[in-house]
Amino acid sequence: MKLFPYGHATHPQWRMAAGLVLAQLRAHMALPAYASAPTLGLLYITDHYAAQAQEILDFLGGELPEITDWAGTVGIGIASNNVEYFDEPALAVMLCGLPSDQYRVFSGVSPLPPASATHFKAHTALVHADASTPDVAELIDEMAQRTGSGYVFGGLASSRSNAVQFALSGNGNVKGQGAAGGVFSGGLSGVAFAQGAALMSRVTQGCQPISGEHDITACDANVVTALDGESALDVMLADLGVSLDKPRDALEKVRTTLVGLRSADDAQQDGRMQRPGQFGADVVVRHIIGLDPARSGIAIADVPMLGMKLAFCERNVAAARADLVRVCAEIREELEPEEVSLDVANALSGLHADAAPHPARRIAGAIYVSCSGRGGPHFGAPSAELQIVRRALGDVPLVGFFAGGEIARHQLYGYTGVLTVFTTGA
């Protein structure tokens, strides 16, 4: 598998941005190391272009007739290799050089077949979803069950206007697509991949635990009333080192506190956090949305179950940075061969100024979906998060977006990043 052509640009006029992206794509496709005849395009736009989504897709489809399938969505911010575009008109495209029998674009009009299907067996899937869709977390879990691995990745569209999704199969010739133009609102869409399309995915957390884990021993709907058999409110106040005798100080601390949850099944498989002082990928972070003094309870933005593990946590830039470097290093170390030629070693150790995507990294392309509350604004400088990815992973073709919730495994996350790479197998 060769490198995936990609391009990104910002401009007040979408046609100018699209023209710049097309120039980058065509330049890559002319190079021997890049795929010259890809058929799947991933398209991400910022919400400044949301109203022109159909025009953008039609234009790109007309200029790139060889791309028969498209998928993507909108974000308040989008990402590419070494750069983020936040709150500005921008688009990014990556053209995936995969065999056509190794993927399938799906949407509400052309659903993903069940795992028992014989004509196409999905191993994993890139999922884009609308946060306003009823029971979206349950739909994500059901989507994961339609794959052989039980693992899906992606995110919720984030937009201050239309939360559009792109999903176009075979120029409208796939059964169910009909005359649909490929731009949708609501529900789920994306690309399913067969087992032959080699992918590797990791979740990087953005929050750090500030307490030990507790067992949820009593709860009512979204209110946790007991932890370890004691008043949940009392346990939280003790962990945070505050008291209701000083309500102003207590509320100020609670406002910056979140909870990390993991299921009883995950807790049984691994009774400890994977890394000291950090959450593992099995933890989902949720907001505290209220206190219930009458029941000594804590209301959270989820519906927990008895036996789940709960730890109090807070957003932490240093922890987020370290964990992002860790997942990139894990991927790089797993892919890089133990022995390399001198030419390959020189290519992989080149100066950043001379660096370019290289087949020796064994990464054809990457998709990075991060929380809209992360990015440069959280990491301290414009494009800081994607610069961390580049320094840790190396220069690779990459596109992605900043989501209203991140999807990984079979769950909906918050304040995380989900990095998925297509491996070349070389």
Short mmCIF file of C-alpha atoms in Angstrom, two decimals:
data_model
loop_
_atom_site.label_atom_id
_atom_site.label_comp_id
_atom_site.label_asym_id
_atom_site.label_seq_id
_atom_site.Cartn_x
_atom_site.Cartn_y
_atom_site.Cartn_z
CA MET A 1 0.00 0.00 0.00
CA LYS A 2 1.34 3.40 -1.01
CA LEU A 3 1.05 6.74 0.79
CA PHE A 4 -2.35 8.42 0.67
CA PRO A 5 -2.46 11.78 -1.15
CA TYR A 6 -3.77 14.56 1.08
CA GLY A 7 -4.24 18.31 1.07
CA HIS A 8 -5.57 21.10 3.26
CA ALA A 9 -6.19 24.83 2.89
CA THR A 10 -8.01 27.82 4.31
CA HIS A 11 -9.63 30.65 2.34
CA PRO A 12 -12.75 32.81 2.76
CA GLN A 13 -14.00 31.40 -0.57
CA TRP A 14 -14.44 27.64 -0.58
CA ARG A 15 -13.59 27.36 -4.29
CA MET A 16 -10.17 28.87 -3.67
CA ALA A 17 -9.52 26.52 -0.75
CA ALA A 18 -10.70 23.55 -2.81
CA GLY A 19 -8.42 24.60 -5.68
CA LEU A 20 -5.43 24.69 -3.35
CA VAL A 21 -6.30 21.26 -1.97
CA LEU A 22 -6.70 19.81 -5.46
CA ALA A 23 -3.26 21.11 -6.42
CA GLN A 24 -1.73 19.33 -3.41
CA LEU A 25 -3.59 16.10 -4.15
CA ARG A 26 -2.55 16.04 -7.79
CA ALA A 27 1.06 16.83 -6.90
CA HIS A 28 1.11 13.88 -4.48
CA MET A 29 -0.55 11.52 -6.97
CA ALA A 30 2.22 12.29 -9.46
CA LEU A 31 4.88 11.06 -7.02
CA PRO A 32 5.92 7.38 -7.13
CA ALA A 33 5.55 6.88 -3.36
CA TYR A 34 1.88 7.94 -3.37
CA ALA A 35 -1.23 6.10 -4.53
CA SER A 36 -1.92 7.16 -8.11
CA ALA A 37 -5.44 5.74 -8.47
CA PRO A 38 -7.29 5.96 -5.13
CA THR A 39 -11.08 5.60 -5.08
CA LEU A 40 -12.06 6.63 -1.51
CA GLY A 41 -11.97 10.26 -0.39
CA LEU A 42 -12.22 11.51 3.20
CA LEU A 43 -13.45 15.12 3.39
CA TYR A 44 -13.54 17.34 6.47
CA ILE A 45 -14.71 20.95 6.48
CA THR A 46 -15.04 23.59 9.16
CA ASP A 47 -18.54 24.88 9.90
CA HIS A 48 -17.80 28.10 7.99
CA TYR A 49 -18.39 25.99 4.85
CA ALA A 50 -21.33 23.95 6.17
CA ALA A 51 -23.91 25.78 4.06
CA GLN A 52 -21.87 25.00 0.93
CA ALA A 53 -21.30 21.32 1.78
CA GLN A 54 -23.16 19.96 -1.25
CA GLU A 55 -21.42 22.37 -3.62
CA ILE A 56 -18.01 21.39 -2.21
CA LEU A 57 -18.70 17.67 -2.58
CA ASP A 58 -20.05 18.12 -6.11
CA PHE A 59 -17.05 20.22 -7.11
CA LEU A 60 -14.49 17.76 -5.72
CA GLY A 61 -16.35 14.83 -7.24
CA GLY A 62 -16.32 16.54 -10.62
CA GLU A 63 -12.62 17.38 -10.44
CA LEU A 64 -11.71 13.91 -9.15
CA PRO A 65 -13.97 11.54 -11.11
CA GLU A 66 -11.77 8.58 -10.16
CA ILE A 67 -12.90 9.01 -6.54
CA THR A 68 -16.13 7.02 -6.51
CA ASP A 69 -16.71 7.04 -2.75
CA TRP A 70 -16.69 9.89 -0.24
CA ALA A 71 -17.09 10.14 3.53
CA GLY A 72 -16.53 12.87 6.09
CA THR A 73 -18.17 15.51 8.24
CA VAL A 74 -17.94 19.02 9.67
CA GLY A 75 -16.07 20.31 12.72
CA ILE A 76 -15.56 23.59 14.52
CA GLY A 77 -11.96 22.74 13.76
CA ILE A 78 -10.27 20.36 11.33
CA ALA A 79 -6.81 18.85 11.29
CA SER A 80 -4.11 17.75 8.92
CA ASN A 81 -0.43 16.91 9.24
CA ASN A 82 1.15 19.44 11.61
CA VAL A 83 -1.73 21.94 11.39
CA GLU A 84 -5.13 22.75 12.89
CA TYR A 85 -7.76 25.10 11.51
CA PHE A 86 -9.97 26.45 14.29
CA ASP A 87 -12.79 28.94 13.76
CA GLU A 88 -11.76 29.71 10.18
CA PRO A 89 -12.99 28.51 6.76
CA ALA A 90 -10.96 25.44 5.81
CA LEU A 91 -11.14 21.96 4.35
CA ALA A 92 -8.93 18.88 4.30
CA VAL A 93 -9.04 15.85 2.01
CA MET A 94 -7.22 12.50 2.03
CA LEU A 95 -7.52 10.00 -0.83
CA CYS A 96 -7.23 6.43 0.38
CA GLY A 97 -5.61 3.94 -1.95
CA LEU A 98 -7.51 0.85 -0.77
CA PRO A 99 -8.88 -2.00 -2.90
CA SER A 100 -12.57 -1.35 -3.52
CA ASP A 101 -13.56 -4.69 -1.97
CA GLN A 102 -11.86 -3.70 1.32
CA TYR A 103 -14.24 -0.89 2.29
CA ARG A 104 -17.85 0.21 2.09
CA VAL A 105 -19.34 3.66 2.64
CA PHE A 106 -22.54 3.55 4.68
CA SER A 107 -25.25 6.00 5.72
CA GLY A 108 -28.91 6.08 6.69
CA VAL A 109 -29.93 5.34 3.10
CA SER A 110 -27.28 2.65 2.61
CA PRO A 111 -26.79 0.99 6.03
CA LEU A 112 -23.88 -1.18 7.08
CA PRO A 113 -24.85 -4.87 6.84
CA PRO A 114 -24.86 -6.97 10.04
CA ALA A 115 -21.78 -8.89 11.13
CA SER A 116 -23.37 -12.10 9.80
CA ALA A 117 -23.52 -10.74 6.24
CA THR A 118 -21.79 -12.77 3.56
CA HIS A 119 -21.27 -10.17 0.80
CA PHE A 120 -19.22 -7.78 2.93
CA LYS A 121 -17.84 -8.41 6.41
CA ALA A 122 -16.89 -5.25 8.26
CA HIS A 123 -13.93 -5.64 10.59
CA THR A 124 -13.94 -2.05 11.88
CA ALA A 125 -15.46 1.26 10.83
CA LEU A 126 -14.88 5.00 10.75
CA VAL A 127 -18.10 6.51 12.15
CA HIS A 128 -19.39 10.07 11.89
CA ALA A 129 -22.51 10.87 13.91
CA ASP A 130 -24.89 13.72 14.70
CA ALA A 131 -25.01 14.52 18.41
CA SER A 132 -28.71 15.42 18.15
CA THR A 133 -29.60 11.88 17.06
CA PRO A 134 -31.70 10.16 19.77
CA ASP A 135 -29.82 7.42 21.66
CA VAL A 136 -26.64 8.12 19.71
CA ALA A 137 -24.46 6.25 22.26
CA GLU A 138 -26.61 3.14 21.86
CA LEU A 139 -26.46 3.43 18.07
CA ILE A 140 -22.66 3.59 18.24
CA ASP A 141 -22.62 0.43 20.36
CA GLU A 142 -24.96 -1.27 17.88
CA MET A 143 -22.71 -0.18 15.02
CA ALA A 144 -19.70 -1.74 16.75
CA GLN A 145 -21.65 -5.01 16.98
CA ARG A 146 -21.95 -4.98 13.20
CA THR A 147 -18.15 -5.29 12.91
CA GLY A 148 -16.03 -8.35 13.43
CA SER A 149 -13.67 -6.63 15.86
CA GLY A 150 -16.34 -4.80 17.88
CA TYR A 151 -14.19 -1.69 17.46
CA VAL A 152 -15.26 1.51 15.69
CA PHE A 153 -13.62 4.94 15.70
CA GLY A 154 -14.59 8.48 14.71
CA GLY A 155 -16.56 11.31 16.30
CA LEU A 156 -19.65 13.48 16.53
CA ALA A 157 -19.94 16.34 14.06
CA SER A 158 -19.37 19.72 15.73
CA SER A 159 -20.91 22.80 14.14
CA ARG A 160 -22.50 26.12 15.03
CA SER A 161 -24.79 25.70 12.00
CA ASN A 162 -25.53 22.57 9.98
CA ALA A 163 -24.04 19.33 11.37
CA VAL A 164 -23.54 17.80 7.93
CA GLN A 165 -22.05 14.45 7.02
CA PHE A 166 -20.65 13.26 3.69
CA ALA A 167 -21.47 9.74 2.52
CA LEU A 168 -21.48 8.90 -1.18
CA SER A 169 -21.13 5.40 -2.60
CA GLY A 170 -20.17 4.61 -6.16
CA ASN A 171 -21.40 7.94 -7.52
CA GLY A 172 -24.91 7.04 -6.38
CA ASN A 173 -24.94 3.59 -8.03
CA VAL A 174 -24.88 1.53 -4.84
CA LYS A 175 -28.27 0.11 -3.86
CA GLY A 176 -30.00 2.48 -1.46
CA GLN A 177 -28.00 5.54 -2.44
CA GLY A 178 -30.45 6.38 -5.21
CA ALA A 179 -30.39 10.03 -6.18
CA ALA A 180 -29.07 11.17 -2.79
CA GLY A 181 -26.44 13.85 -3.21
CA GLY A 182 -24.14 12.51 -0.52
CA VAL A 183 -24.70 15.21 2.13
CA PHE A 184 -26.76 14.19 5.16
CA SER A 185 -27.88 15.50 8.54
CA GLY A 186 -28.73 13.27 11.49
CA GLY A 187 -27.92 9.65 12.19
CA LEU A 188 -24.64 7.86 11.50
CA SER A 189 -22.48 7.48 8.42
CA GLY A 190 -18.92 6.56 7.59
CA VAL A 191 -16.72 3.86 6.07
CA ALA A 192 -16.52 0.22 7.10
CA PHE A 193 -13.26 -1.61 6.46
CA ALA A 194 -12.70 -5.30 5.85
CA GLN A 195 -10.03 -7.18 7.75
CA GLY A 196 -7.63 -6.89 4.82
CA ALA A 197 -7.42 -3.12 5.31
CA ALA A 198 -4.80 -3.03 8.04
CA LEU A 199 -5.53 -0.37 10.69
CA MET A 200 -4.21 0.44 14.13
CA SER A 201 -6.07 2.71 16.56
CA ARG A 202 -5.33 4.25 19.95
CA VAL A 203 -7.22 6.48 22.40
CA THR A 204 -5.37 9.28 24.20
CA GLN A 205 -6.95 10.74 27.32
CA GLY A 206 -7.06 14.44 28.20
CA CYS A 207 -7.95 14.16 31.88
CA GLN A 208 -5.97 13.05 34.91
CA PRO A 209 -7.44 11.23 37.94
CA ILE A 210 -7.29 13.18 41.20
CA SER A 211 -8.67 10.35 43.33
CA GLY A 212 -8.57 6.60 43.56
CA GLU A 213 -11.26 4.47 41.97
CA HIS A 214 -14.51 3.83 43.84
CA ASP A 215 -17.20 1.21 43.35
CA ILE A 216 -20.65 2.59 42.50
CA THR A 217 -22.79 0.83 45.08
CA ALA A 218 -26.04 2.78 44.68
CA CYS A 219 -27.45 4.93 41.89
CA ASP A 220 -30.76 6.19 40.57
CA ALA A 221 -30.91 7.10 36.87
CA ASN A 222 -28.01 9.57 36.40
CA VAL A 223 -27.50 10.24 40.14
CA VAL A 224 -24.79 8.30 41.97
CA THR A 225 -25.89 8.06 45.59
CA ALA A 226 -23.27 5.76 47.11
CA LEU A 227 -19.60 5.01 46.49
CA ASP A 228 -17.97 2.11 48.34
CA GLY A 229 -21.13 1.92 50.45
CA GLU A 230 -20.82 5.51 51.66
CA SER A 231 -22.51 8.76 50.70
CA ALA A 232 -21.32 9.66 47.20
CA LEU A 233 -21.41 13.36 48.01
CA ASP A 234 -19.32 12.88 51.14
CA VAL A 235 -16.79 10.74 49.27
CA MET A 236 -16.44 13.37 46.56
CA LEU A 237 -15.99 16.23 49.02
CA ALA A 238 -13.34 14.24 50.89
CA ASP A 239 -11.49 13.39 47.66
CA LEU A 240 -11.56 17.03 46.57
CA GLY A 241 -10.55 18.32 49.99
CA VAL A 242 -13.49 20.72 50.27
CA SER A 243 -16.49 21.15 52.57
CA LEU A 244 -20.03 22.46 52.17
CA ASP A 245 -19.27 24.64 55.18
CA LYS A 246 -17.51 26.81 52.57
CA PRO A 247 -19.95 26.45 49.67
CA ARG A 248 -18.27 28.97 47.37
CA ASP A 249 -14.91 27.18 47.51
CA ALA A 250 -16.61 23.79 47.20
CA LEU A 251 -18.63 24.74 44.13
CA GLU A 252 -15.61 26.31 42.44
CA LYS A 253 -13.71 23.05 42.84
CA VAL A 254 -16.63 20.91 41.71
CA ARG A 255 -17.05 22.98 38.54
CA THR A 256 -13.56 21.96 37.38
CA THR A 257 -14.04 18.30 38.34
CA LEU A 258 -15.24 15.49 36.10
CA VAL A 259 -15.74 11.78 36.63
CA GLY A 260 -14.03 8.89 34.87
CA LEU A 261 -16.19 5.78 34.51
CA ARG A 262 -15.45 2.27 33.40
CA SER A 263 -17.70 -0.73 33.23
CA ALA A 264 -17.68 -3.64 35.64
CA ASP A 265 -16.55 -5.96 32.83
CA ASP A 266 -13.54 -3.78 32.05
CA ALA A 267 -12.76 -3.48 35.73
CA GLN A 268 -12.78 -7.27 36.10
CA GLN A 269 -10.42 -7.68 33.16
CA ASP A 270 -7.98 -5.15 34.54
CA GLY A 271 -8.47 -4.21 38.16
CA ARG A 272 -6.10 -1.26 38.02
CA MET A 273 -5.44 1.79 35.90
CA GLN A 274 -3.06 0.96 33.09
CA ARG A 275 -0.57 3.70 33.94
CA PRO A 276 0.01 5.34 37.32
CA GLY A 277 -1.75 8.68 37.47
CA GLN A 278 -3.38 8.28 34.05
CA PHE A 279 -6.58 6.78 32.68
CA GLY A 280 -6.60 3.82 30.33
CA ALA A 281 -8.64 3.65 27.14
CA ASP A 282 -11.45 1.83 28.95
CA VAL A 283 -12.35 4.98 30.92
CA VAL A 284 -14.96 7.44 29.66
CA VAL A 285 -15.02 10.96 31.13
CA ARG A 286 -18.31 12.64 31.95
CA HIS A 287 -19.36 16.00 33.43
CA ILE A 288 -20.77 16.49 36.91
CA ILE A 289 -24.03 18.28 36.15
CA GLY A 290 -25.39 18.77 39.67
CA LEU A 291 -25.38 17.87 43.35
CA ASP A 292 -28.30 16.27 45.23
CA PRO A 293 -27.84 17.02 48.96
CA ALA A 294 -31.19 15.42 49.81
CA ARG A 295 -29.94 12.03 48.60
CA SER A 296 -26.24 12.78 49.19
CA GLY A 297 -25.82 12.19 45.48
CA ILE A 298 -23.87 13.41 42.45
CA ALA A 299 -25.63 13.88 39.12
CA ILE A 300 -23.47 13.05 36.12
CA ALA A 301 -23.95 13.30 32.35
CA ASP A 302 -24.43 9.56 31.93
CA VAL A 303 -26.50 6.73 33.35
CA PRO A 304 -24.12 4.61 35.44
CA MET A 305 -24.71 1.06 36.58
CA LEU A 306 -24.05 -0.70 39.85
CA GLY A 307 -20.55 -2.13 40.03
CA MET A 308 -19.00 0.43 37.69
CA LYS A 309 -15.78 2.11 38.76
CA LEU A 310 -15.71 5.88 39.27
CA ALA A 311 -12.74 8.19 39.79
CA PHE A 312 -12.78 11.98 40.05
CA CYS A 313 -10.59 13.75 37.54
CA GLU A 314 -9.73 17.08 35.96
CA ARG A 315 -8.42 18.30 32.64
CA ASN A 316 -4.64 18.45 32.66
CA VAL A 317 -2.49 19.77 29.82
CA ALA A 318 0.70 18.01 30.92
CA ALA A 319 -1.07 14.67 31.25
CA ALA A 320 -2.79 15.13 27.88
CA ARG A 321 0.51 15.97 26.20
CA ALA A 322 2.32 12.99 27.76
CA ASP A 323 -0.47 10.57 26.85
CA LEU A 324 -0.59 11.81 23.25
CA VAL A 325 3.17 11.28 22.91
CA ARG A 326 2.73 7.81 24.42
CA VAL A 327 0.11 6.59 21.92
CA CYS A 328 2.11 7.95 18.98
CA ALA A 329 5.23 6.23 20.29
CA GLU A 330 3.34 2.95 20.71
CA ILE A 331 2.19 3.06 17.11
CA ARG A 332 5.59 4.07 15.77
CA GLU A 333 7.44 1.39 17.74
CA GLU A 334 5.02 -1.33 16.70
CA LEU A 335 5.36 -0.45 13.02
CA GLU A 336 9.04 0.32 12.68
CA PRO A 337 11.09 -2.80 11.87
CA GLU A 338 13.84 -3.86 14.25
CA GLU A 339 16.43 -3.70 11.48
CA VAL A 340 16.48 -1.04 8.77
CA SER A 341 18.81 -0.07 5.97
CA LEU A 342 21.01 3.01 6.20
CA ASP A 343 18.79 4.87 3.71
CA VAL A 344 15.68 4.11 5.73
CA ALA A 345 17.38 5.08 8.99
CA ASN A 346 18.41 8.40 7.48
CA ALA A 347 14.87 9.01 6.23
CA LEU A 348 13.34 8.30 9.63
CA SER A 349 15.84 10.45 11.53
CA GLY A 350 15.82 13.44 9.19
CA LEU A 351 15.49 16.96 10.49
CA HIS A 352 11.93 18.27 10.81
CA ALA A 353 12.68 20.87 8.16
CA ASP A 354 13.53 18.12 5.70
CA ALA A 355 10.93 15.62 6.86
CA ALA A 356 8.22 14.34 4.55
CA PRO A 357 5.85 11.36 4.62
CA HIS A 358 7.95 8.29 3.88
CA PRO A 359 6.95 4.68 3.14
CA ALA A 360 9.57 3.49 5.62
CA ARG A 361 7.30 4.62 8.46
CA ARG A 362 4.85 1.95 7.25
CA ILE A 363 1.94 4.38 7.67
CA ALA A 364 -0.03 5.04 4.48
CA GLY A 365 -2.29 7.58 6.16
CA ALA A 366 -3.83 8.59 9.47
CA ILE A 367 -7.11 9.93 10.84
CA TYR A 368 -7.09 11.98 14.02
CA VAL A 369 -10.33 12.89 15.80
CA SER A 370 -9.87 15.11 18.84
CA CYS A 371 -12.25 16.82 21.24
CA SER A 372 -13.30 20.33 20.24
CA GLY A 373 -12.18 21.36 23.74
CA ARG A 374 -8.62 20.28 22.97
CA GLY A 375 -6.45 21.49 20.08
CA GLY A 376 -4.21 24.52 20.18
CA PRO A 377 -6.46 26.46 22.59
CA HIS A 378 -5.99 23.70 25.18
CA PHE A 379 -2.36 22.83 24.46
CA GLY A 380 -1.25 26.44 24.55
CA ALA A 381 -0.53 27.53 20.97
CA PRO A 382 -2.04 27.33 17.48
CA SER A 383 -1.69 23.82 16.01
CA ALA A 384 0.12 22.65 19.15
CA GLU A 385 -1.73 19.34 19.37
CA LEU A 386 -1.01 18.33 15.78
CA GLN A 387 2.60 19.46 16.16
CA ILE A 388 2.91 17.01 19.06
CA VAL A 389 1.56 14.26 16.81
CA ARG A 390 4.04 15.14 14.07
CA ARG A 391 7.03 15.25 16.42
CA ALA A 392 6.07 11.93 18.02
CA LEU A 393 4.79 10.01 15.00
CA GLY A 394 6.75 11.64 12.20
CA ASP A 395 5.41 13.20 9.02
CA VAL A 396 2.51 11.10 7.76
CA PRO A 397 -0.51 11.89 5.56
CA LEU A 398 -3.19 12.88 8.07
CA VAL A 399 -6.65 14.43 8.18
CA GLY A 400 -9.27 14.70 10.89
CA PHE A 401 -11.55 16.99 12.82
CA PHE A 402 -12.37 18.34 16.26
CA ALA A 403 -15.51 16.62 17.44
CA GLY A 404 -18.39 17.11 19.84
CA GLY A 405 -17.59 13.67 21.24
CA GLU A 406 -15.06 11.04 20.20
CA ILE A 407 -15.87 7.47 19.19
CA ALA A 408 -13.59 4.54 19.98
CA ARG A 409 -14.14 0.88 20.79
CA HIS A 410 -17.94 0.80 21.19
CA GLN A 411 -18.23 3.96 23.27
CA LEU A 412 -18.60 7.71 23.13
CA TYR A 413 -15.73 9.56 24.81
CA GLY A 414 -15.04 13.15 25.84
CA TYR A 415 -11.81 15.19 26.08
CA THR A 416 -9.91 12.48 24.22
CA GLY A 417 -8.09 12.06 20.93
CA VAL A 418 -8.54 8.99 18.72
CA LEU A 419 -5.61 8.30 16.39
CA THR A 420 -6.02 5.65 13.70
CA VAL A 421 -3.41 4.76 11.10
CA PHE A 422 -3.57 2.71 7.91
CA THR A 423 -0.49 0.51 7.81
CA THR A 424 1.32 -0.30 4.60
CA GLY A 425 2.35 -3.79 5.65
CA ALA A 426 5.71 -3.16 3.99
#
